[in-house]
């Protein structure tokens, strides 16, 4: 009756305890987290993003508390073994309710979940002017970026269903459809396999050369390269794949570029192992593309962490020396973009295991030519 | 090629100028707004919410600037007549790029758009430690809460299509479907009429008594009250309607409660006129429900503003003395919730005109009994 069902309170109890250990290491006294993937990770409840303040308050020692609008409090009935619930009435000032729960913060450090809206942080800063405010990323990153067995199982299954949607998708012709129509069909096939809302983009012909192209009503034509980058969610965990296909017979140059990208994707995968710095994975793909003469056309990082957020730590980018650990999942997505002509990107989700990189995606990687 | 199409730069030029006038009134020196409905309102571009900082910087006098990841900069080509574009490279620190654009802020007041992620605000506060940081709500509220002719036209059309989906929806029986299945069908009918993603909930039987119930797999049965609260978007503007229907013949008590809610919805509408305080609309519905003996069962405010956000200013709630103005659009949604038994809510979007309230929704309001 309005209450969510929560399984595995034990898992979340452990995660909260590990967060407290990280807080101690980081010198953080209090952690506050609003509705977000961080919240879902910690307590199994994603919260309800709205103008009404919702906030997990975790002290470095002692029990967690959740400050919630009174209307939404019934949803948390199943969490009362995990945390104290503090409902606020519509006539109260929620930041003051939080300040009361937090207690004296003079000289203390409060870490704030990244996605909390600024309007709430500003209200908290006003209600607790003597605290020091920092980002919660250093505290939560070590937890979220290494996936446990259950998380890996969900991501493996999400990847499998996304791949399966792709195989059905490329069995039909594309020419004559708009980018929006083609993407809608791919997303419908993905959701039809039980995945929740994710994201998607389609760039065709010259649009394929713009990696952040907004999917348009351009009609896909013979001679086009077409890049699809999409994913869905399984219990909140994202899949994220990119495939580039060609409508009708491609040019020699397209074939060559496609082959370079495919080899760069493999080079990045081959570089994955525990202890290797994130930036070395980027460099592995970049060196190969550079040697082939397309260095200037690979205009983005090679990958990003994947999980409850579609982009999360670790980022595989020049300058990030963070060593890979077994259990990390991230994208491997080199691309070559020839402005005004075409682009190619091939992306898989990759799991770092004890012995190296393992692809979670196995959707057809060889060049597909469609009608 | 990756660039968005922007119409009506003149409209956005005017809105930016009016924002600067409000900044002067509020003593705000600089306004910063990230990807959000506020951004879409101001410049016609909603931005791309991600871990990469995107920020409109509007000084109280002078020209607006947009700080954007270099990869996303091509999307803004169509906005260069409206604002300066400042791309940042993946190896730069974007908060420092923003600080450079803003210039000296010692002793100045910077207003921050509500939905900007805290991780960005914390980075800005670190890069500009001498500024005073406040919420942008007082600056932007006067603009966003009064809709212009084009906005009203979009909201009227969005409401019409949502109503139309409802009429098709209630022509079919409900018993035997789960709440999720029924809601999916209603949303598909809504999207089938060209509306973009919005939101939705369905509560049946005892679940209907929980206004923030999470839609479940409960099977809808004869004897159930069923509350649907949903909407879609048209060019970013939300529709938002609630209807309560009954599966099979209702009890006398249900009929009575339904009638009270319907009259409370009408009483709130009748109270709408320019100059009337927001809280008086809430009070009109509350007084009627109280007189009928259900005062304790009307457990939320009567309404909220509606526009590019599904909940925005003005809030029709006790304590809000803001006077209504012609052009405001808000929900009128009284409800009565009898715990463990049933609930009834009837919601329309209402426009305040020069002469009174005008409903945008006309979906069947009399009690519908379905199979």
XYZ file of C-alpha atoms in Angstrom:
742
model
C 0.000 0.000 0.000
C 2.271 2.698 -1.232
C 5.297 1.103 0.360
C 8.131 -0.154 -1.829
C 9.377 -3.689 -1.535
C 12.997 -3.906 -0.467
C 15.088 -7.007 -0.762
C 18.598 -7.489 0.521
C 18.612 -5.020 3.380
C 21.816 -6.819 4.405
C 23.567 -5.678 1.222
C 22.596 -2.078 1.924
C 23.550 -2.315 5.569
C 27.040 -3.383 4.438
C 27.272 -0.592 1.858
C 26.345 2.034 4.452
C 29.016 0.642 6.760
C 31.633 0.755 3.998
C 30.579 4.340 3.237
C 31.238 5.188 6.896
C 34.711 3.637 6.612
C 35.424 5.795 3.548
C 34.111 8.855 5.416
C 36.637 8.189 8.163
C 39.416 7.880 5.586
C 38.328 11.112 3.835
C 37.775 13.134 7.016
C 34.063 13.474 6.287
C 31.793 13.799 9.343
C 28.383 13.690 7.696
C 27.240 12.479 4.273
C 24.020 13.806 2.705
C 22.613 12.166 -0.429
C 19.431 13.097 -2.298
C 17.423 11.079 -4.848
C 20.055 9.740 -7.236
C 21.906 6.602 -8.280
C 24.124 7.131 -5.196
C 21.016 6.841 -3.023
C 19.800 3.752 -4.826
C 23.229 2.183 -4.389
C 23.345 2.915 -0.672
C 19.811 2.079 0.470
C 18.058 0.401 -2.469
C 15.638 3.323 -2.884
C 16.231 5.865 -5.656
C 14.025 8.525 -4.080
C 11.718 10.872 -5.916
C 13.380 13.846 -7.593
C 11.145 16.866 -7.068
C 10.984 20.267 -5.417
C 10.370 18.502 -2.076
C 13.596 17.779 -0.168
C 14.445 14.073 0.256
C 17.762 13.369 1.958
C 19.724 10.481 3.418
C 21.842 11.686 6.343
C 24.705 9.356 7.269
C 26.915 10.285 10.231
C 30.439 8.869 10.370
C 29.379 6.781 13.333
C 25.868 5.819 14.328
C 22.679 5.212 12.424
C 21.542 6.621 9.085
C 18.421 8.783 8.853
C 16.140 9.699 5.966
C 14.363 13.061 5.814
C 11.279 12.763 3.626
C 8.100 14.714 2.817
C 5.305 13.298 4.952
C 3.373 12.297 1.818
C 6.205 10.069 0.640
C 7.010 8.560 4.042
C 4.777 5.471 3.537
C 7.087 4.362 0.718
C 9.900 3.907 3.220
C 8.057 1.537 5.560
C 10.229 -1.338 4.316
C 13.429 0.522 5.181
C 12.792 1.144 8.860
C 15.138 -1.657 9.873
C 17.908 0.085 7.936
C 17.427 3.722 8.942
C 15.413 6.229 10.958
C 12.649 7.988 9.009
C 12.056 11.717 9.672
C 8.983 12.988 7.805
C 8.505 16.752 7.362
C 5.134 18.487 7.044
C 4.250 20.852 4.167
C 4.425 23.822 6.545
C 7.947 22.983 7.849
C 11.314 24.101 6.433
C 12.979 20.835 5.459
C 16.565 22.173 5.646
C 15.926 22.929 9.314
C 14.603 19.421 9.856
C 17.862 18.138 8.330
C 19.931 20.478 10.526
C 18.122 19.078 13.575
C 18.890 15.506 12.514
C 22.542 16.334 11.778
C 23.122 18.166 15.096
C 26.074 20.451 15.811
C 28.270 20.827 12.719
C 30.573 23.668 13.761
C 33.920 22.941 12.127
C 32.701 19.662 10.687
C 32.847 18.492 7.099
C 29.645 17.581 5.273
C 29.953 15.689 1.977
C 27.126 16.209 -0.517
C 25.978 13.732 -3.170
C 26.843 15.065 -6.633
C 23.360 15.186 -8.130
C 21.611 16.969 -5.267
C 19.964 20.094 -6.682
C 21.733 23.351 -5.817
C 18.540 24.786 -4.345
C 18.786 22.154 -1.587
C 22.524 22.612 -1.009
C 22.053 26.391 -0.709
C 19.261 25.841 1.842
C 21.451 23.410 3.833
C 24.390 25.838 3.740
C 22.112 28.552 5.107
C 20.710 26.291 7.857
C 24.198 25.028 8.828
C 26.512 28.003 8.149
C 29.411 26.686 10.260
C 29.967 23.460 8.322
C 32.500 22.862 5.567
C 30.872 21.516 2.384
C 32.593 19.124 -0.014
C 31.660 16.745 -2.818
C 30.826 13.161 -1.848
C 32.587 11.782 -4.916
C 35.858 10.845 -3.155
C 33.844 9.027 -0.475
C 31.469 7.113 -2.748
C 33.676 6.524 -5.792
C 35.636 3.609 -4.265
C 32.355 1.837 -3.475
C 30.419 2.444 -6.661
C 33.181 1.850 -9.150
C 33.861 -1.744 -8.150
C 30.835 -3.924 -8.868
C 29.896 -6.933 -6.767
C 28.736 -10.274 -8.110
C 25.057 -9.341 -8.208
C 25.764 -6.052 -9.996
C 27.907 -7.807 -12.595
C 25.178 -10.394 -13.141
C 22.636 -7.621 -13.820
C 24.975 -5.778 -16.185
C 25.828 -8.957 -18.053
C 22.149 -9.723 -18.526
C 21.359 -6.122 -19.577
C 24.157 -6.253 -22.151
C 22.933 -9.587 -23.487
C 19.391 -8.287 -24.031
C 20.686 -5.116 -25.687
C 22.837 -7.177 -28.054
C 19.861 -9.370 -28.813
C 17.776 -6.311 -29.764
C 20.550 -5.259 -32.155
C 20.579 -8.580 -33.991
C 16.855 -8.280 -34.669
C 17.273 -4.623 -35.607
C 19.904 -5.133 -38.330
C 17.899 -7.876 -40.006
C 15.595 -5.192 -41.494
C 16.501 -2.419 -44.004
C 17.059 1.199 -42.925
C 16.939 3.305 -46.105
C 13.939 5.636 -46.220
C 13.466 5.825 -42.457
C 14.349 8.959 -40.521
C 16.968 8.818 -37.777
C 14.186 9.243 -35.231
C 12.137 6.396 -36.702
C 15.110 4.042 -36.827
C 16.108 4.874 -33.250
C 12.526 4.425 -32.031
C 12.464 0.947 -33.529
C 15.770 0.001 -31.913
C 14.620 1.306 -28.520
C 11.296 -0.527 -28.820
C 13.173 -3.780 -29.493
C 15.355 -3.066 -26.465
C 12.428 -2.291 -24.151
C 10.567 -5.274 -25.560
C 13.260 -7.411 -23.911
C 12.353 -6.104 -20.482
C 14.855 -3.264 -20.175
C 13.716 0.038 -18.669
C 14.217 3.533 -20.095
C 17.804 4.331 -20.984
C 18.952 6.654 -23.758
C 19.735 6.601 -27.462
C 21.045 8.516 -30.425
C 21.266 7.931 -34.155
C 23.436 9.923 -36.566
C 23.322 9.162 -40.295
C 25.442 10.277 -43.256
C 27.328 13.474 -42.361
C 25.562 13.493 -38.949
C 27.496 10.353 -38.044
C 30.631 12.527 -37.887
C 29.288 14.413 -34.854
C 29.551 12.225 -31.733
C 27.050 14.350 -29.796
C 24.611 14.745 -32.674
C 20.974 15.226 -31.682
C 18.904 12.551 -33.471
C 17.011 14.279 -36.302
C 14.397 13.767 -38.981
C 17.051 13.318 -41.660
C 16.061 10.455 -43.970
C 18.634 7.646 -44.031
C 19.894 7.009 -47.578
C 21.981 4.491 -49.490
C 25.631 5.467 -49.059
C 25.160 6.519 -45.417
C 27.190 5.430 -42.440
C 24.803 5.230 -39.477
C 25.948 5.301 -35.831
C 23.595 4.010 -33.107
C 24.573 4.607 -29.471
C 21.975 3.386 -27.001
C 21.168 1.472 -23.862
C 18.447 0.416 -21.460
C 18.348 -0.325 -17.737
C 17.931 -3.475 -15.674
C 17.137 -2.762 -12.010
C 18.714 0.640 -12.599
C 21.953 -0.630 -14.203
C 22.637 0.764 -17.680
C 23.676 -1.053 -20.792
C 25.566 1.098 -23.315
C 26.528 -0.047 -26.808
C 27.467 1.663 -30.061
C 27.447 0.081 -33.476
C 28.083 1.687 -36.866
C 26.511 0.143 -39.951
C 26.486 1.087 -43.614
C 23.525 1.418 -45.961
C 24.538 -0.130 -49.262
C 28.091 -0.749 -50.420
C 30.674 1.358 -48.523
C 33.710 3.105 -49.976
C 37.192 1.719 -49.534
C 37.937 4.590 -47.176
C 34.944 3.760 -44.976
C 36.063 0.133 -44.801
C 39.550 1.235 -43.835
C 38.308 3.605 -41.096
C 35.934 0.949 -39.780
C 38.780 -1.521 -39.555
C 41.000 0.981 -37.686
C 38.225 1.646 -35.141
C 37.624 -2.062 -34.654
C 41.307 -2.642 -34.015
C 41.460 0.336 -31.626
C 38.510 -1.129 -29.692
C 40.429 -4.414 -29.462
C 43.676 -2.653 -28.466
C 41.899 -0.913 -25.590
C 40.381 -4.219 -24.475
C 43.768 -5.940 -24.636
C 45.286 -3.251 -22.395
C 42.764 -3.873 -19.576
C 44.136 -5.545 -16.440
C 44.059 -4.816 -12.713
C 46.641 -2.193 -11.796
C 46.792 -0.579 -15.239
C 46.077 3.174 -15.041
C 42.813 4.322 -16.654
C 44.662 6.656 -18.994
C 46.652 3.744 -20.432
C 43.458 2.264 -21.904
C 42.748 5.553 -23.640
C 46.330 5.707 -24.837
C 46.228 2.165 -26.262
C 43.345 3.073 -28.604
C 44.765 6.532 -29.330
C 48.223 5.248 -30.285
C 46.772 2.809 -32.798
C 44.478 5.403 -34.359
C 47.368 7.890 -34.457
C 49.643 5.420 -36.223
C 46.976 4.941 -38.866
C 46.891 8.689 -39.480
C 43.520 9.498 -37.873
C 44.748 10.835 -34.514
C 43.115 14.250 -34.960
C 39.766 12.606 -35.738
C 39.472 10.730 -32.397
C 38.101 13.683 -30.470
C 36.880 12.167 -27.184
C 38.071 9.947 -24.318
C 37.958 6.214 -24.967
C 35.490 5.387 -22.200
C 33.626 5.974 -18.964
C 32.510 3.850 -16.042
C 29.057 2.297 -16.310
C 26.589 1.220 -13.642
C 23.636 2.955 -12.001
C 24.768 6.048 -13.941
C 25.400 5.877 -17.654
C 28.554 7.938 -17.105
C 30.368 7.386 -13.821
C 33.811 6.744 -12.422
C 36.266 5.571 -13.620
C 36.788 7.808 -16.667
C 39.265 6.378 -19.170
C 40.850 9.667 -20.139
C 44.303 11.179 -20.419
C 45.383 12.425 -16.989
C 43.492 9.821 -14.943
C 46.110 7.632 -13.258
C 43.562 5.674 -11.160
C 44.537 2.004 -11.397
C 41.931 -0.424 -12.718
C 40.552 -2.959 -10.267
C 38.798 -6.257 -10.852
C 35.052 -5.577 -10.817
C 35.177 -2.254 -12.645
C 32.857 -1.960 -15.662
C 33.426 0.723 -18.306
C 32.861 1.489 -21.953
C 35.468 0.900 -24.670
C 34.409 3.260 -27.457
C 37.023 4.658 -29.799
C 35.752 6.649 -32.798
C 36.952 8.427 -35.916
C 34.974 11.444 -37.151
C 35.560 12.933 -40.606
C 33.672 16.241 -40.552
C 31.020 16.621 -43.234
C 31.501 13.036 -44.416
C 31.099 10.175 -41.960
C 32.005 8.832 -38.539
C 32.569 5.387 -37.062
C 32.355 4.372 -33.405
C 32.263 0.869 -31.910
C 31.483 0.567 -28.213
C 31.237 -2.340 -25.812
C 30.907 -2.507 -22.056
C 33.994 -4.169 -20.601
C 34.491 -5.827 -17.215
C 37.939 -5.812 -15.657
C 38.536 -9.308 -14.242
C 41.490 -10.658 -12.287
C 43.117 -11.672 -15.539
C 42.159 -8.951 -18.025
C 39.266 -7.358 -19.885
C 36.061 -9.224 -20.674
C 33.505 -7.826 -23.112
C 29.924 -7.823 -21.823
C 28.617 -7.023 -25.333
C 28.845 -9.416 -28.225
C 26.513 -7.741 -30.729
C 27.839 -8.229 -34.275
C 31.072 -6.305 -34.466
C 32.075 -7.041 -38.088
C 30.830 -4.452 -40.571
C 27.099 -4.897 -41.239
C 25.799 -3.700 -44.579
C 22.032 -3.146 -44.674
C 19.490 -2.085 -47.261
C 25.009 18.552 -38.601
C 24.823 18.178 -34.892
C 23.544 21.694 -34.449
C 20.080 22.236 -33.009
C 17.528 24.338 -34.833
C 16.485 27.384 -32.890
C 13.432 29.427 -33.722
C 12.404 32.675 -32.128
C 15.758 33.966 -30.951
C 13.880 37.236 -30.419
C 11.704 35.661 -27.734
C 14.800 34.442 -25.901
C 16.593 37.729 -26.294
C 13.618 39.381 -24.562
C 13.547 36.782 -21.788
C 17.262 37.264 -21.083
C 16.713 41.013 -20.906
C 13.794 40.570 -18.500
C 15.953 38.250 -16.377
C 18.550 41.031 -16.188
C 15.840 43.441 -15.008
C 14.844 40.976 -12.271
C 18.522 40.559 -11.325
C 18.781 44.309 -10.793
C 15.638 44.240 -8.630
C 16.960 41.294 -6.580
C 20.515 42.614 -6.191
C 21.933 39.709 -8.187
C 25.143 40.425 -10.133
C 25.543 37.166 -12.038
C 23.102 34.383 -12.876
C 24.356 30.845 -13.640
C 21.957 28.237 -15.009
C 22.760 24.644 -15.973
C 20.779 22.193 -18.129
C 17.217 22.501 -16.859
C 13.794 23.871 -17.701
C 15.105 27.298 -16.590
C 17.752 27.071 -19.311
C 15.250 25.987 -21.925
C 13.017 28.894 -20.947
C 15.827 31.438 -21.197
C 17.662 30.372 -24.371
C 15.508 27.700 -26.044
C 18.113 24.984 -25.374
C 17.604 22.531 -22.508
C 21.251 21.489 -22.371
C 22.531 18.008 -21.747
C 22.509 16.852 -18.128
C 25.707 14.905 -17.508
C 28.932 14.925 -15.539
C 30.299 17.534 -17.986
C 29.636 21.120 -16.851
C 27.254 23.119 -19.078
C 26.430 26.619 -17.833
C 24.727 29.784 -18.988
C 26.409 32.822 -17.416
C 24.282 35.971 -17.475
C 25.779 39.176 -16.065
C 23.403 41.885 -14.817
C 24.540 44.065 -17.717
C 26.201 42.921 -20.907
C 26.031 39.793 -22.987
C 25.230 36.238 -21.921
C 27.812 33.464 -22.326
C 27.531 29.698 -22.467
C 30.298 27.437 -21.147
C 30.069 24.058 -22.863
C 32.178 20.907 -23.329
C 33.965 21.203 -26.669
C 32.183 18.056 -27.946
C 28.774 19.645 -27.426
C 29.704 23.073 -28.782
C 28.502 22.314 -32.348
C 24.940 22.040 -31.002
C 25.036 25.722 -30.084
C 25.937 27.019 -33.531
C 22.399 28.365 -33.937
C 22.640 30.372 -30.696
C 25.698 32.454 -31.522
C 23.579 35.503 -32.273
C 22.144 35.247 -28.761
C 25.229 34.524 -26.658
C 28.982 33.970 -26.621
C 30.036 30.297 -26.673
C 33.014 29.245 -24.511
C 33.968 25.611 -25.135
C 36.184 23.803 -22.631
C 38.562 20.962 -23.504
C 38.544 17.590 -21.699
C 41.835 18.479 -19.983
C 40.579 21.839 -18.596
C 38.825 22.516 -15.270
C 35.423 23.862 -16.326
C 34.737 25.777 -13.084
C 37.880 27.798 -13.788
C 36.686 28.499 -17.317
C 33.431 29.785 -15.781
C 35.358 31.899 -13.249
C 37.293 33.445 -16.127
C 34.079 34.274 -17.988
C 32.466 35.723 -14.851
C 35.466 37.895 -13.912
C 35.980 39.513 -10.509
C 33.209 38.490 -8.102
C 34.592 39.743 -4.780
C 31.568 40.835 -2.750
C 29.181 40.098 -5.595
C 26.059 37.952 -5.520
C 25.775 34.969 -7.839
C 22.341 33.360 -8.250
C 22.311 29.658 -9.135
C 19.604 27.809 -11.069
C 17.777 25.404 -8.732
C 18.461 22.160 -10.550
C 22.209 22.594 -11.053
C 23.941 19.566 -9.527
C 25.700 20.246 -6.220
C 28.973 18.907 -7.589
C 29.032 21.884 -9.976
C 28.007 24.443 -7.356
C 30.727 23.180 -4.989
C 33.304 23.500 -7.786
C 32.115 27.042 -8.589
C 32.207 28.011 -4.894
C 35.784 26.757 -4.731
C 36.808 28.596 -7.909
C 35.090 31.842 -6.784
C 35.419 31.828 -2.967
C 34.682 35.545 -2.539
C 31.207 35.497 -4.058
C 27.888 35.238 -2.222
C 25.752 32.362 -3.520
C 21.951 32.443 -3.590
C 19.099 30.594 -5.270
C 17.929 31.909 -8.648
C 14.294 31.212 -7.804
C 13.378 34.787 -6.762
C 14.931 36.069 -10.010
C 13.367 33.588 -12.417
C 10.015 32.918 -10.721
C 8.351 36.126 -11.933
C 9.264 35.258 -15.520
C 8.461 31.576 -15.601
C 5.222 31.652 -13.662
C 3.361 33.928 -16.072
C 2.940 32.234 -19.434
C 2.901 34.140 -22.727
C 0.517 33.495 -25.587
C 2.686 30.881 -27.281
C 3.219 28.975 -24.019
C -0.516 28.970 -23.302
C -1.228 27.712 -26.807
C 1.179 24.783 -26.290
C -0.283 23.936 -22.878
C -3.831 24.108 -24.201
C -2.953 21.739 -27.028
C -1.072 19.371 -24.679
C -4.090 19.257 -22.351
C -6.432 18.591 -25.273
C -4.401 15.611 -26.486
C -4.112 14.205 -22.943
C -7.876 14.461 -22.517
C -8.377 12.771 -25.844
C -6.169 9.846 -24.743
C -8.327 9.489 -21.633
C -11.564 9.231 -23.603
C -10.155 6.354 -25.630
C -8.715 4.775 -22.479
C -11.968 4.588 -20.521
C -13.843 3.007 -23.417
C -12.132 -0.333 -22.588
C -12.469 -2.447 -19.414
C -9.821 -2.467 -16.667
C -10.542 -5.485 -14.465
C -7.832 -8.158 -14.671
C -5.056 -5.778 -15.734
C -2.271 -4.841 -13.340
C -1.768 -1.205 -12.399
C 1.414 -1.196 -14.478
C -0.360 -2.633 -17.521
C -3.224 -0.144 -17.285
C -0.843 2.790 -16.878
C 1.307 1.616 -19.793
C -1.767 1.585 -22.012
C -2.793 5.080 -20.944
C 0.723 6.424 -21.524
C 0.916 4.731 -24.933
C -2.360 6.421 -25.933
C -0.940 9.733 -24.706
C 2.357 9.361 -26.580
C 0.468 8.148 -29.629
C -0.985 11.649 -29.828
C 2.452 13.177 -30.281
C 3.244 14.026 -26.666
C 6.753 13.389 -25.348
C 7.743 11.578 -22.142
C 6.000 12.876 -19.035
C 5.106 10.850 -15.971
C 2.312 8.690 -14.638
C 0.968 6.733 -11.701
C -1.911 4.358 -11.116
C -3.250 3.314 -7.713
C -6.082 0.795 -7.449
C -8.279 -0.387 -4.589
C -6.606 0.410 -1.244
C -3.577 1.771 -3.162
C -5.783 4.612 -4.416
C -5.769 5.970 -0.841
C -2.028 6.744 -1.055
C -1.486 9.855 -3.192
C 2.212 9.039 -3.720
C 1.692 5.339 -4.327
C 4.282 3.671 -6.578
C 2.423 1.927 -9.437
C 2.507 -1.809 -8.745
C 1.622 -5.182 -10.187
C -1.587 -5.355 -8.162
C -4.383 -6.733 -10.346
C -7.306 -4.323 -10.714
C -10.575 -5.907 -9.513
C -14.303 -5.222 -9.558
C -15.080 -2.959 -6.595
C -11.849 -0.943 -6.990
C -11.508 2.787 -7.177
C -8.617 3.532 -9.547
C -6.735 6.843 -9.613
C -4.681 7.776 -12.695
C -2.391 10.812 -12.484
C -0.343 11.370 -15.626
C 0.877 13.765 -18.277
C 3.029 14.166 -21.357
C 5.031 17.024 -22.830
C 4.632 19.244 -25.861
C 7.807 21.175 -26.714
C 8.793 20.643 -23.091
C 5.504 21.887 -21.548
C 3.794 19.360 -19.287
C 0.190 18.314 -19.207
C -0.998 16.966 -15.831
C -4.401 15.408 -15.227
C -5.888 13.097 -12.621
C -9.072 11.108 -12.985
C -10.590 8.542 -10.628
C -12.811 5.840 -12.023
C -14.609 2.885 -10.505
C -14.584 -0.747 -11.630
C -18.131 -2.020 -11.313
C -20.882 -0.482 -9.215
C -19.522 1.832 -6.474
C -20.772 2.102 -2.895
C -22.919 5.003 -1.741
C -19.944 6.263 0.260
C -17.677 6.273 -2.780
C -20.303 8.223 -4.730
C -20.571 10.722 -1.917
C -16.783 11.189 -1.624
C -16.476 11.508 -5.404
C -19.131 14.212 -5.402
C -17.382 16.132 -2.606
C -14.066 16.061 -4.498
C -15.746 17.197 -7.694
C -17.354 20.123 -5.886
C -14.052 21.004 -4.188
C -12.340 21.030 -7.604
C -15.092 23.418 -8.803
C -14.838 25.587 -5.667
C -11.088 26.024 -6.218
C -11.702 26.930 -9.865
C -14.393 29.439 -8.897
C -11.976 31.148 -6.480
C -9.401 31.839 -9.223
C -9.006 35.468 -10.296
C -6.097 37.890 -10.686
C -5.072 39.314 -7.310
C -6.389 36.402 -5.236
C -3.649 34.923 -3.011
C -2.513 31.396 -3.921
C -3.446 30.102 -0.470
C -7.066 31.208 -0.976
C -7.476 28.646 -3.772
C -6.262 25.913 -1.435
C -8.577 27.219 1.275
C -11.623 27.229 -1.035
C -11.288 23.504 -1.669
C -10.275 22.752 1.924
C -13.242 24.581 3.429
C -15.711 22.647 1.303
C -14.100 19.285 2.073
C -13.960 20.219 5.783
C -17.639 21.120 5.856
C -18.448 17.714 4.410
C -16.495 16.054 7.208
C -13.448 14.886 5.268
C -11.000 17.636 6.254
C -8.454 15.245 7.779
C -8.461 13.133 4.614
C -7.305 15.961 2.283
C -3.624 15.570 3.082
C -1.859 17.674 0.426
C -1.898 21.155 -1.084
C -4.553 21.800 -3.730
C -2.153 22.545 -6.564
C 1.149 23.561 -8.110
C 2.250 25.646 -11.057
C 2.702 23.809 -14.336
C 4.892 24.563 -17.339
C 8.358 23.391 -18.374
C 8.470 21.708 -14.936
C 5.669 19.466 -13.795
C 5.860 21.151 -10.383
C 6.830 24.814 -10.386
C 5.796 28.149 -8.945
C 3.168 29.162 -7.938
C 2.331 26.575 -5.266
C -1.281 26.743 -4.116
C -0.608 25.988 -0.482
C -1.439 27.438 2.915
C 1.056 30.188 3.720
C 1.658 31.322 0.129
C 0.219 34.838 -0.171
C 1.539 35.402 -3.724
C -1.308 36.980 -5.711
C -2.454 35.184 -8.840
C -1.787 36.913 -12.160
C -3.393 36.442 -15.546
C -1.271 33.954 -17.481
C -0.480 31.663 -14.549
C -1.196 27.965 -15.133
C -1.535 25.561 -12.201
C -3.170 22.334 -11.160
C -6.474 22.155 -9.273
C -6.351 18.744 -7.588
C -8.219 18.216 -4.338
C -8.381 14.657 -3.005
C -9.854 12.585 -0.203
C -7.917 9.528 1.010
C -9.523 6.926 3.284
C -6.622 4.761 4.454
C -6.921 1.079 3.633
C -10.109 1.641 1.629
C -10.069 4.069 -1.307
C -9.080 7.511 -2.486
C -10.475 10.018 -4.979
C -8.624 12.855 -6.712
C -9.759 14.960 -9.663
C -7.182 17.250 -11.253
C -7.280 19.749 -14.095
C -4.792 22.313 -15.308
C -6.271 25.783 -14.867
C -5.311 29.059 -16.541
C -5.852 32.307 -14.669
C -7.329 34.788 -17.143
C -8.210 38.458 -16.683
C -11.678 37.425 -15.612
C -11.209 34.173 -13.669
C -10.147 30.558 -13.952
C -10.334 28.592 -17.185
C -9.883 24.817 -17.239
C -7.441 23.538 -19.868
C -8.644 19.953 -19.302
C -12.081 18.745 -20.218
C -11.625 14.974 -19.914
C -14.836 13.374 -18.578
C -15.249 14.636 -15.041
C -18.501 12.874 -14.090
C -17.970 9.489 -12.437
C -16.994 6.852 -15.013
C -17.851 3.248 -14.210
C -15.870 0.708 -16.210
C -15.739 -3.067 -16.467
